[in-house]
Coordinates of C-alpha atoms in Angstrom, one line a residue:
X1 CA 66.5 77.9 98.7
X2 CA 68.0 81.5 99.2
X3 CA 68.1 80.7 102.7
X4 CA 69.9 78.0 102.2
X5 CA 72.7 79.7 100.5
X6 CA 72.8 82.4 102.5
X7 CA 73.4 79.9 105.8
X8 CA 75.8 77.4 103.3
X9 CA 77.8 81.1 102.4
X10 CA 77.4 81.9 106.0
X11 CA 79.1 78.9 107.4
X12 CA 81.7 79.1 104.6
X13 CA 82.8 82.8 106.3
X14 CA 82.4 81.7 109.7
X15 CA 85.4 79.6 109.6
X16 CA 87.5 82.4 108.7
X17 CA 89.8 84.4 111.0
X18 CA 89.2 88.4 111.9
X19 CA 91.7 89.1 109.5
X20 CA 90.5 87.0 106.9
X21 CA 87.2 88.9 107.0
X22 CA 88.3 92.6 106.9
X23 CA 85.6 94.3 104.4
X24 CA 87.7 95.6 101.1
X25 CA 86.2 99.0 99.9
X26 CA 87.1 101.3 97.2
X27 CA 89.1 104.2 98.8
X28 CA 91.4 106.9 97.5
X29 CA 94.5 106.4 98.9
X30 CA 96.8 109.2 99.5
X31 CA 93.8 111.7 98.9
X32 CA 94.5 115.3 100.5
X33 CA 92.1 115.6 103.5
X34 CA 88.4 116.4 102.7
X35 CA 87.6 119.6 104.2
X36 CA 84.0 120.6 103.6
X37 CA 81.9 123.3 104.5
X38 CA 78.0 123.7 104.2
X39 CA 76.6 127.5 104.4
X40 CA 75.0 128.8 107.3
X41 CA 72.0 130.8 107.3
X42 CA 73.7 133.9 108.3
X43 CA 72.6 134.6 112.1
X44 CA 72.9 130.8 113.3
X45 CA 75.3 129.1 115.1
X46 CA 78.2 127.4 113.2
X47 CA 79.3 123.9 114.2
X48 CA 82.4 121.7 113.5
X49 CA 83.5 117.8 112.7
X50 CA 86.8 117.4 113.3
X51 CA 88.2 114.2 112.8
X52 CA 91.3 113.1 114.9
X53 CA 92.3 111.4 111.0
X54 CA 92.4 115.4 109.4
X55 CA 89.1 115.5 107.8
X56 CA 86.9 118.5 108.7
X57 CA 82.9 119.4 108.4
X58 CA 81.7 122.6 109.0
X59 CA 78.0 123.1 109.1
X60 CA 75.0 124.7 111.2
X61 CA 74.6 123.5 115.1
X62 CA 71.1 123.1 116.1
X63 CA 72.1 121.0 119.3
X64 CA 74.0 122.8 122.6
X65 CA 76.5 125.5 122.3
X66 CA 79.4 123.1 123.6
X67 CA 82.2 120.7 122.7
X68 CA 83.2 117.0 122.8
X69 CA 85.0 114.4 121.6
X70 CA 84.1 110.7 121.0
X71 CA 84.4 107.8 118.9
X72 CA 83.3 108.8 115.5
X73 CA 80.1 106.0 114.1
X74 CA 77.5 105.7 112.2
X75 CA 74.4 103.7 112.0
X76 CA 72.3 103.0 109.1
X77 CA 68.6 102.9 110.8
X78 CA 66.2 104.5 108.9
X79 CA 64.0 105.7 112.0
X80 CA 64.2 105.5 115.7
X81 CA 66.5 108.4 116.7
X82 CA 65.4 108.9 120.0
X83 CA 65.8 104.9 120.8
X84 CA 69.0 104.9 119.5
X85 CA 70.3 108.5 121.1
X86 CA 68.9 106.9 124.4
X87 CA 70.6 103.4 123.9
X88 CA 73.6 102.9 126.7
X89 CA 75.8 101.3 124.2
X90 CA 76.4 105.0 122.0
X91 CA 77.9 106.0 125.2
X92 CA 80.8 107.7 124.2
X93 CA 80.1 108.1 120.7
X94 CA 79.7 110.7 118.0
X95 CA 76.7 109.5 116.4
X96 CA 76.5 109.8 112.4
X97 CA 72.7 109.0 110.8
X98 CA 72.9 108.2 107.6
X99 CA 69.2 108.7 106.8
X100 CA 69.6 111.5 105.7
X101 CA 66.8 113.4 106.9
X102 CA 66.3 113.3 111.0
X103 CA 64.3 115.3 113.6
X104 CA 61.2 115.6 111.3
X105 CA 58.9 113.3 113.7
X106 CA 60.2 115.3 116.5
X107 CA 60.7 113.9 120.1
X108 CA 58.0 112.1 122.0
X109 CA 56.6 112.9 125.9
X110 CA 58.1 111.0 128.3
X111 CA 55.3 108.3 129.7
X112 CA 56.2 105.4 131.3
X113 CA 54.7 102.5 131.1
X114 CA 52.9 99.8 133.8
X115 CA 56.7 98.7 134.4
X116 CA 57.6 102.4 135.8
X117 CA 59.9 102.3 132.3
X118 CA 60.2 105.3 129.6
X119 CA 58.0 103.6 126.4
X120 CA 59.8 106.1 123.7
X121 CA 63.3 106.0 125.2
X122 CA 65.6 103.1 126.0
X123 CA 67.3 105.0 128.7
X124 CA 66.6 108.2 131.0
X125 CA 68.7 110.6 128.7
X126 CA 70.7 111.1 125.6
X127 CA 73.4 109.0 125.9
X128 CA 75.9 109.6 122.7
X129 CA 78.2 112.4 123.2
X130 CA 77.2 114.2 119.8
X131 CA 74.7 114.2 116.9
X132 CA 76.3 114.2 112.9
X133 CA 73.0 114.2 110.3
X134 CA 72.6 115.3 106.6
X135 CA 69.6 117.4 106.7
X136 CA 68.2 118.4 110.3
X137 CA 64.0 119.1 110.0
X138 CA 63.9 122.4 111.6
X139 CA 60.1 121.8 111.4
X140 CA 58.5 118.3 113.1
X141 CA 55.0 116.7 113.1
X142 CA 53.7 114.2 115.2
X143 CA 50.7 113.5 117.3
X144 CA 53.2 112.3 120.3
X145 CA 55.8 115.2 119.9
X146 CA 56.2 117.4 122.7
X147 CA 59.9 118.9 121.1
X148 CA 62.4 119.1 118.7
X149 CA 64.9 117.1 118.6
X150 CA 67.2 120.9 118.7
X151 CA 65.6 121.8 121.7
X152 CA 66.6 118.6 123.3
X153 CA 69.8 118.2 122.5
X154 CA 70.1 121.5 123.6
X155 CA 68.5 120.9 126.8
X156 CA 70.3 117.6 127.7
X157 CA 73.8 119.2 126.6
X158 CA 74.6 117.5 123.3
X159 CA 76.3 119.0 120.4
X160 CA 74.8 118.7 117.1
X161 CA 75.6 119.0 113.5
X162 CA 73.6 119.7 110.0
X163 CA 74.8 119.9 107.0
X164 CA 77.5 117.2 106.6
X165 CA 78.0 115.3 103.9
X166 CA 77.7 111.9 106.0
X167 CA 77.9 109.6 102.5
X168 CA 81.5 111.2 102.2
X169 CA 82.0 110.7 106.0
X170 CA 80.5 107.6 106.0
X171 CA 82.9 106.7 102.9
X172 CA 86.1 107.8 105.1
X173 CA 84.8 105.8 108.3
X174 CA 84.3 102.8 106.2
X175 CA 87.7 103.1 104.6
X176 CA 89.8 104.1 107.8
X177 CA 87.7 102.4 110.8
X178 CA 85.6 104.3 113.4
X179 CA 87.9 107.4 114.4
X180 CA 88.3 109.8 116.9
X181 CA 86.2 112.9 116.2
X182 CA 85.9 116.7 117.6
X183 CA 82.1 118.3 117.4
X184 CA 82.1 121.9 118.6
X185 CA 79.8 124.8 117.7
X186 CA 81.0 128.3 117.5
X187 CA 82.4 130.6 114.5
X188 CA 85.6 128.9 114.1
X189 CA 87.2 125.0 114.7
X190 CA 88.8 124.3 117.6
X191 CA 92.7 123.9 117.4
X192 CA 93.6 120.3 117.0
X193 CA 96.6 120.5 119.1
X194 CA 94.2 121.6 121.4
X195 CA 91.6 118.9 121.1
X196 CA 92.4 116.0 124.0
X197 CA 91.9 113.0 121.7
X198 CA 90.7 110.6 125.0
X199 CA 89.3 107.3 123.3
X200 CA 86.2 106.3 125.3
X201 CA 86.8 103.2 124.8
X202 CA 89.6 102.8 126.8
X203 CA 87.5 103.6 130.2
X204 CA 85.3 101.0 131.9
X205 CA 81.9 102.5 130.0
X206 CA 80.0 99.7 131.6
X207 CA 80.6 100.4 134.7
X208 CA 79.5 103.9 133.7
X209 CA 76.2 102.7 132.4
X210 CA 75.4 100.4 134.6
X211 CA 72.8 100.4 137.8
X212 CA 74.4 100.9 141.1
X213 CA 71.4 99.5 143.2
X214 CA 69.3 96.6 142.7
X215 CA 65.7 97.0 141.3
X216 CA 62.6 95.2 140.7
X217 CA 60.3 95.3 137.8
X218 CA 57.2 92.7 138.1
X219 CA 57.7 91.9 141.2
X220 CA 54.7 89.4 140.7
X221 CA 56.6 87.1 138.1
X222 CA 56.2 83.4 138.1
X223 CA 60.2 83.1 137.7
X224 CA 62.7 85.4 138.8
X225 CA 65.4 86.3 136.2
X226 CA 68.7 88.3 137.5
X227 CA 69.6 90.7 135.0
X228 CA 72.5 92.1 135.0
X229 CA 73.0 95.5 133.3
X230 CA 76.1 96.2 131.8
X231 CA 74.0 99.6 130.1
X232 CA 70.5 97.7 129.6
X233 CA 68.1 99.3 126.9
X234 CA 64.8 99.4 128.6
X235 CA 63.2 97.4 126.0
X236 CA 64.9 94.3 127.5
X237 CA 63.7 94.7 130.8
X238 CA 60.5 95.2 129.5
X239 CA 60.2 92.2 127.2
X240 CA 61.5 90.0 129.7
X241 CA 58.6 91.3 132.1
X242 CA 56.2 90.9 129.1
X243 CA 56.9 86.8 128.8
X244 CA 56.0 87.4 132.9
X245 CA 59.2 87.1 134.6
X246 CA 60.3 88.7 138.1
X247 CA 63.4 91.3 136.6
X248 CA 66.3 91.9 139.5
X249 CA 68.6 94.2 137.5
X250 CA 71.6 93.8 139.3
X251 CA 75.3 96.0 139.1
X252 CA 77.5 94.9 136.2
X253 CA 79.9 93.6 138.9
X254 CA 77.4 91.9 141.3
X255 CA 77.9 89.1 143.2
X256 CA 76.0 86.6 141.4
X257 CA 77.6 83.6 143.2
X258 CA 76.4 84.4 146.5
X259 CA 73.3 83.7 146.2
X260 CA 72.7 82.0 142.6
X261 CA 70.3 79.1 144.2
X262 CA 67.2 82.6 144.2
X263 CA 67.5 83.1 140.6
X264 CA 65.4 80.8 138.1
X265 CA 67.3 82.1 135.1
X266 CA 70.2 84.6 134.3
X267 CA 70.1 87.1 131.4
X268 CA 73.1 89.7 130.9
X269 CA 72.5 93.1 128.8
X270 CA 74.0 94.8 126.1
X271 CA 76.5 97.8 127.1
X272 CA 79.1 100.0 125.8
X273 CA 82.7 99.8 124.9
X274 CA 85.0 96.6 125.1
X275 CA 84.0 93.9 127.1
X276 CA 87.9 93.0 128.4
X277 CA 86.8 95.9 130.9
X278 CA 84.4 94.0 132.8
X279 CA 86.9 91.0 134.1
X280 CA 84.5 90.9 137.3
X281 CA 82.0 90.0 135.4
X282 CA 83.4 87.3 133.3
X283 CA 85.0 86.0 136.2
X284 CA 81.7 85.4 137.8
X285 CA 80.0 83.9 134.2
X286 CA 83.4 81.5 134.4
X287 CA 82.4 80.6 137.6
X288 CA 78.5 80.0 137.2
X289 CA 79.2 78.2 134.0
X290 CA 80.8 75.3 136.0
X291 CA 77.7 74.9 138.7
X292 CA 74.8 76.5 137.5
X293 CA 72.0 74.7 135.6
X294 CA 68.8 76.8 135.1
X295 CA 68.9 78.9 131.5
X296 CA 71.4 81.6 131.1
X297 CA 70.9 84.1 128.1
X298 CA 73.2 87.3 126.8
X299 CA 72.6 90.2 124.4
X300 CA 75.4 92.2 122.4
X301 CA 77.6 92.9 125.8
X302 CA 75.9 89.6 127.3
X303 CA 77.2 88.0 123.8
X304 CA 80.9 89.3 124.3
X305 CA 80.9 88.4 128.2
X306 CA 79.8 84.5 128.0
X307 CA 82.1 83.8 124.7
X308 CA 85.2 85.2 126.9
X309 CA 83.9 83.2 130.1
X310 CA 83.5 80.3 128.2
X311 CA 87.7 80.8 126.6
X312 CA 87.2 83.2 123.4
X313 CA 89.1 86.2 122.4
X314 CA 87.3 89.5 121.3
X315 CA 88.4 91.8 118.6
X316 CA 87.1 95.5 117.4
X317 CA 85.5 95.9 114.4
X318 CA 87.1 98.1 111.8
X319 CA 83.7 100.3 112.4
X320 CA 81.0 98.1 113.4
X321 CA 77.9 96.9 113.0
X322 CA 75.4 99.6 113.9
X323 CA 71.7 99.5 112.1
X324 CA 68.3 98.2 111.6
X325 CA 69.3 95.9 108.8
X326 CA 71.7 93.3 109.2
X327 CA 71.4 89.5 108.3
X328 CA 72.1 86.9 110.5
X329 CA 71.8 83.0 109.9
X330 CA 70.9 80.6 112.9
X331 CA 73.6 77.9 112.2
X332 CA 71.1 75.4 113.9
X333 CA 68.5 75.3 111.5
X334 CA 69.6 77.7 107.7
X335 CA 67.1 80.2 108.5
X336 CA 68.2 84.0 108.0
X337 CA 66.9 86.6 110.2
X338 CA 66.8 90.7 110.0
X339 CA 68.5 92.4 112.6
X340 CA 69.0 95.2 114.6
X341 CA 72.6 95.7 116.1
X342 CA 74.7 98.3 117.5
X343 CA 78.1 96.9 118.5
X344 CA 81.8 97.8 118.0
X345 CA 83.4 94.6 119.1
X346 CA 83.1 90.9 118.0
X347 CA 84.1 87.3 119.3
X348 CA 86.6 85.5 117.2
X349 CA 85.0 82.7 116.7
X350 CA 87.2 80.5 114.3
X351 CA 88.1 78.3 117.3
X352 CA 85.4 76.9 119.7
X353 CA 86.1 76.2 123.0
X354 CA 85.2 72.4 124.2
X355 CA 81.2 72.1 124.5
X356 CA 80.4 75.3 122.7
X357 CA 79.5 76.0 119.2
X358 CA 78.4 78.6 116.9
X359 CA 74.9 80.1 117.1
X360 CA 74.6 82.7 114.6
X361 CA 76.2 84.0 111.9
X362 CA 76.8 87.2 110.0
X363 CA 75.5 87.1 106.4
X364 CA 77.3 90.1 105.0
X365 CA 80.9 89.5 106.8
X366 CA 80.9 86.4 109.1
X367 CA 81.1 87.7 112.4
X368 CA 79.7 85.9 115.2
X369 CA 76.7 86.4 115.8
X370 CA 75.7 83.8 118.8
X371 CA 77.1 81.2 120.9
X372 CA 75.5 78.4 122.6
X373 CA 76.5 75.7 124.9
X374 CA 76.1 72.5 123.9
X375 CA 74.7 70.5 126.5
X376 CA 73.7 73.1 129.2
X377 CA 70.8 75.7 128.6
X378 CA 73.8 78.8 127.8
X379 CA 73.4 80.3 124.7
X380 CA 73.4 84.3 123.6
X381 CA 73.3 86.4 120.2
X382 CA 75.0 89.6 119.5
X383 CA 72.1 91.3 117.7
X384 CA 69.0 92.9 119.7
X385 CA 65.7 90.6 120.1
X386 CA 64.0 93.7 121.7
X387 CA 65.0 96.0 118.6
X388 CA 62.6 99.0 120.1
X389 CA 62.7 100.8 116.6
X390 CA 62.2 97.3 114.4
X391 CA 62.7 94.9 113.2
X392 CA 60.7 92.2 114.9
X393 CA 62.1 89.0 113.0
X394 CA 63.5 87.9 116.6
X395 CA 61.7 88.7 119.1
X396 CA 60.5 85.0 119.9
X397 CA 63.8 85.1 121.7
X398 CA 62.6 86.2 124.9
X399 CA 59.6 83.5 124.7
X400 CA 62.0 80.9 124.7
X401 CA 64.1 81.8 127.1
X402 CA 61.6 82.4 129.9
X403 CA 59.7 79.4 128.8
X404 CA 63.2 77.2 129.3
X405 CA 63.5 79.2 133.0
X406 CA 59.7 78.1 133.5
X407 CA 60.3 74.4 132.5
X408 CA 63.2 74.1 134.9
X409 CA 61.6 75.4 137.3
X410 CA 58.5 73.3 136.9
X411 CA 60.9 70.3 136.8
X412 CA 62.4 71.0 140.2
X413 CA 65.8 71.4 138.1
X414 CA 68.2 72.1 141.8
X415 CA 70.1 76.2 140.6
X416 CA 73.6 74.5 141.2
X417 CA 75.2 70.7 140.6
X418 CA 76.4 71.3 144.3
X419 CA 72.1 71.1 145.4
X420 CA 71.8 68.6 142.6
X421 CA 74.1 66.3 144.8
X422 CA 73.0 67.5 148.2
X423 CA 69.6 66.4 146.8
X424 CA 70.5 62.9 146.0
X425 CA 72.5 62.3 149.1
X426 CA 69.8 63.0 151.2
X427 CA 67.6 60.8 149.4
X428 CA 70.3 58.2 149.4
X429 CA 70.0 58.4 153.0
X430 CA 66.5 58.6 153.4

């Protein structure tokens, strides 16, 4: 029964707009700017938080002596820092924990597995521009650690703060929306007129993140799935290999079209920043959504790219839905789910385009959560089934979708409707 009323409250906030579901906290309004300042042990570096907003953090740096600026989030996973430092969708980003204790399991060696791909890492490298945590563990234990997580932060270039009050910062995030944010170690703040306030989010991070060269993984597959990476975590590619699939992991802005007929299936990544940036992209989902009629399946990114394709609108979040906790109801059947996400924009949802419907559902505020075509084998959620880091509730994701890719195949289903015709006039003929 609780699942029940969570999907009948569910479908109650999914037919609200964006505006409609803006989350209402208790906020000071008109507060003078918090300006807070955590002693140093005297000897050690000094780092800053400045936000863009006025609000300032001062505490010790224990990542690279440097500065940066970046869209100020947070994220409310309890473990899995170096997963979520190394996912491709923090691109950009000043990354606030709100555990508040971090770095005390350390940082794991770097093995790969049978798939050539990092096991501990979703990425080759740290890819937020800055780390914000509560309490940094100078001291780290683990039978896998080769590091701290100071000494690679320092190595890869990241700034890094301790000592911040991140409930309070978490508080002002919550009440303004993800801001613009300064980190910068040395003795005293930066000038703010200084500071160029550049939003990340209004460059093309995808095609930052993205592959530039096609690659294999399991080149022995049964079905061969393109993938295209608009800043894939490596836990996808993986998984998809797993349920024994061939993996092409194509460019964000690859040619799919030209030779769509030599893929069984099509699977597009998660990635960072707003999806209106990748109009290549969604111009060539557009286009394969009218022919194409093997499986198609998107995470996060892949969510925001077929809902726009198929004639939605996408919106920003006032700060997002980043964490290893968040409920979402499959609208098909009442059954609520735990979720990890990490994602800054959403589709509005309120109208669905002719032939699609709602997937999934947002338990807390309504978001979308998933589309899925209603006839053709298109569907995609905005929450991750890999979730390297937990939870696992959704995981069977991947099962399904290469299992539809392997029943088409098996069925002789033709890639296109344009073979699908060629087919039958030939055998018209014959």
């Amino acid at each position: 029964m609780p699942f029940l009323a969570a999907a009948s409250a569910a479908r109650t906030m999914a037919k609200k707009t964006p505006t409609q579901l803006a989350r209402t906290l208790a906020s000071v309004v008109d507060a003078p700017k918090l300006h807070a300042h955590y002693p140093v042990v005297p000897g050690s570096l000094t780092a800053h938080l400045q936000l863009r907003s006025g609000e300032t953090f001062t505490g010790g740096s224990f990542g690279a002596a440097s500065a940066t600026v970046g869209e100020t989030v947070f994220t409310t996973s309890l473990v899995g820092y170096p997963e979520s430092m190394t996912d491709p969708s923090y691109r950009g980003q000043l990354l606030v924990f709100t555990q508040p204790l971090i770095g005390n399991y350390g940082v794991p060696r770097r093995t790969r597995d049978s798939y050539g791909l990092l096991k501990h890492f979703e990425s080759e490298r740290i890819q937020c521009s800055g780390v914000v945590v509560s309490d940094y563990a100078t001291k780290y234990s683990h039978w896998n650690a080769v590091e701290s997580l100071s000494e690679w932060c320092a190595r890869e270039g990241v700034p890094a703060i301790t000592g911040v009050d991140t409930r309070a910062l978490v508080h002002i995030l919550r009440g303004q929306g993800s801001t613009l944010g300064s980190l910068s170690a040395g003795a005293q703040p930066l000038d703010t007129a200084s500071i160029a306030w550049v939003d990340p989010n209004a460059d093309n991070l995808v095609a930052q993140a993205s592959t530039d060269d096609i690659r294999v993984f399991n080149p022995a597959g049964d079905v061969h799935v393109a993938l295209i990476d608009c800043g894939v975590k490596y836990n996808i590619i993986r998984s998809l290999c797993d349920q024994g699939a061939r993996v092409s992991l194509v460019p964000w802005n690859h040619d799919i079209m030209a030779n769509l007929s030599a893929y069984d299936g099509i699977f597009i990544s998660n990635g960072p920043g707003s999806p209106t940036h990748c109009t290549e992209t969604i111009s060539q989902l557009r286009r394969a959504f009218a022919v194409y009629q093997r499986p198609i399946f998107g995470i996060c990114m892949g969510n925001q790219l077929m809902g726009l394709a198929a004639g939605l609108n996408a919106y920003k979040l006032r700060f997002g839905n980043r964490g290893h906790n968040q409920p979402a109801v499959d609208l098909t059947n009442g059954k609520c789910v735990i979720t990890s996400q990490n994602h800054g924009y959403a589709l509005d949802d309120s109208v669905m385009p002719e032939g699609w419907a709602r997937y999934y559902v947002n338990a807390n505020d309504g978001s979308n959560e998933g589309i899925r075509h209603l006839e053709k084998p298109f569907r995609s959620v905005q929450f991750h089934p890999e979730a390297k880091g937990g939870p696992l509730d959704t995981g069977y994701l991947f099962g399904e979708f290469v299992d539809s890719v392997r029943a088409a195949k098996q069925a002789g289903l033709a890639a296109t409707l344009s073979e699908d015709i060629s087919a039958s006039a030939q055998a018209a003929t014959a």
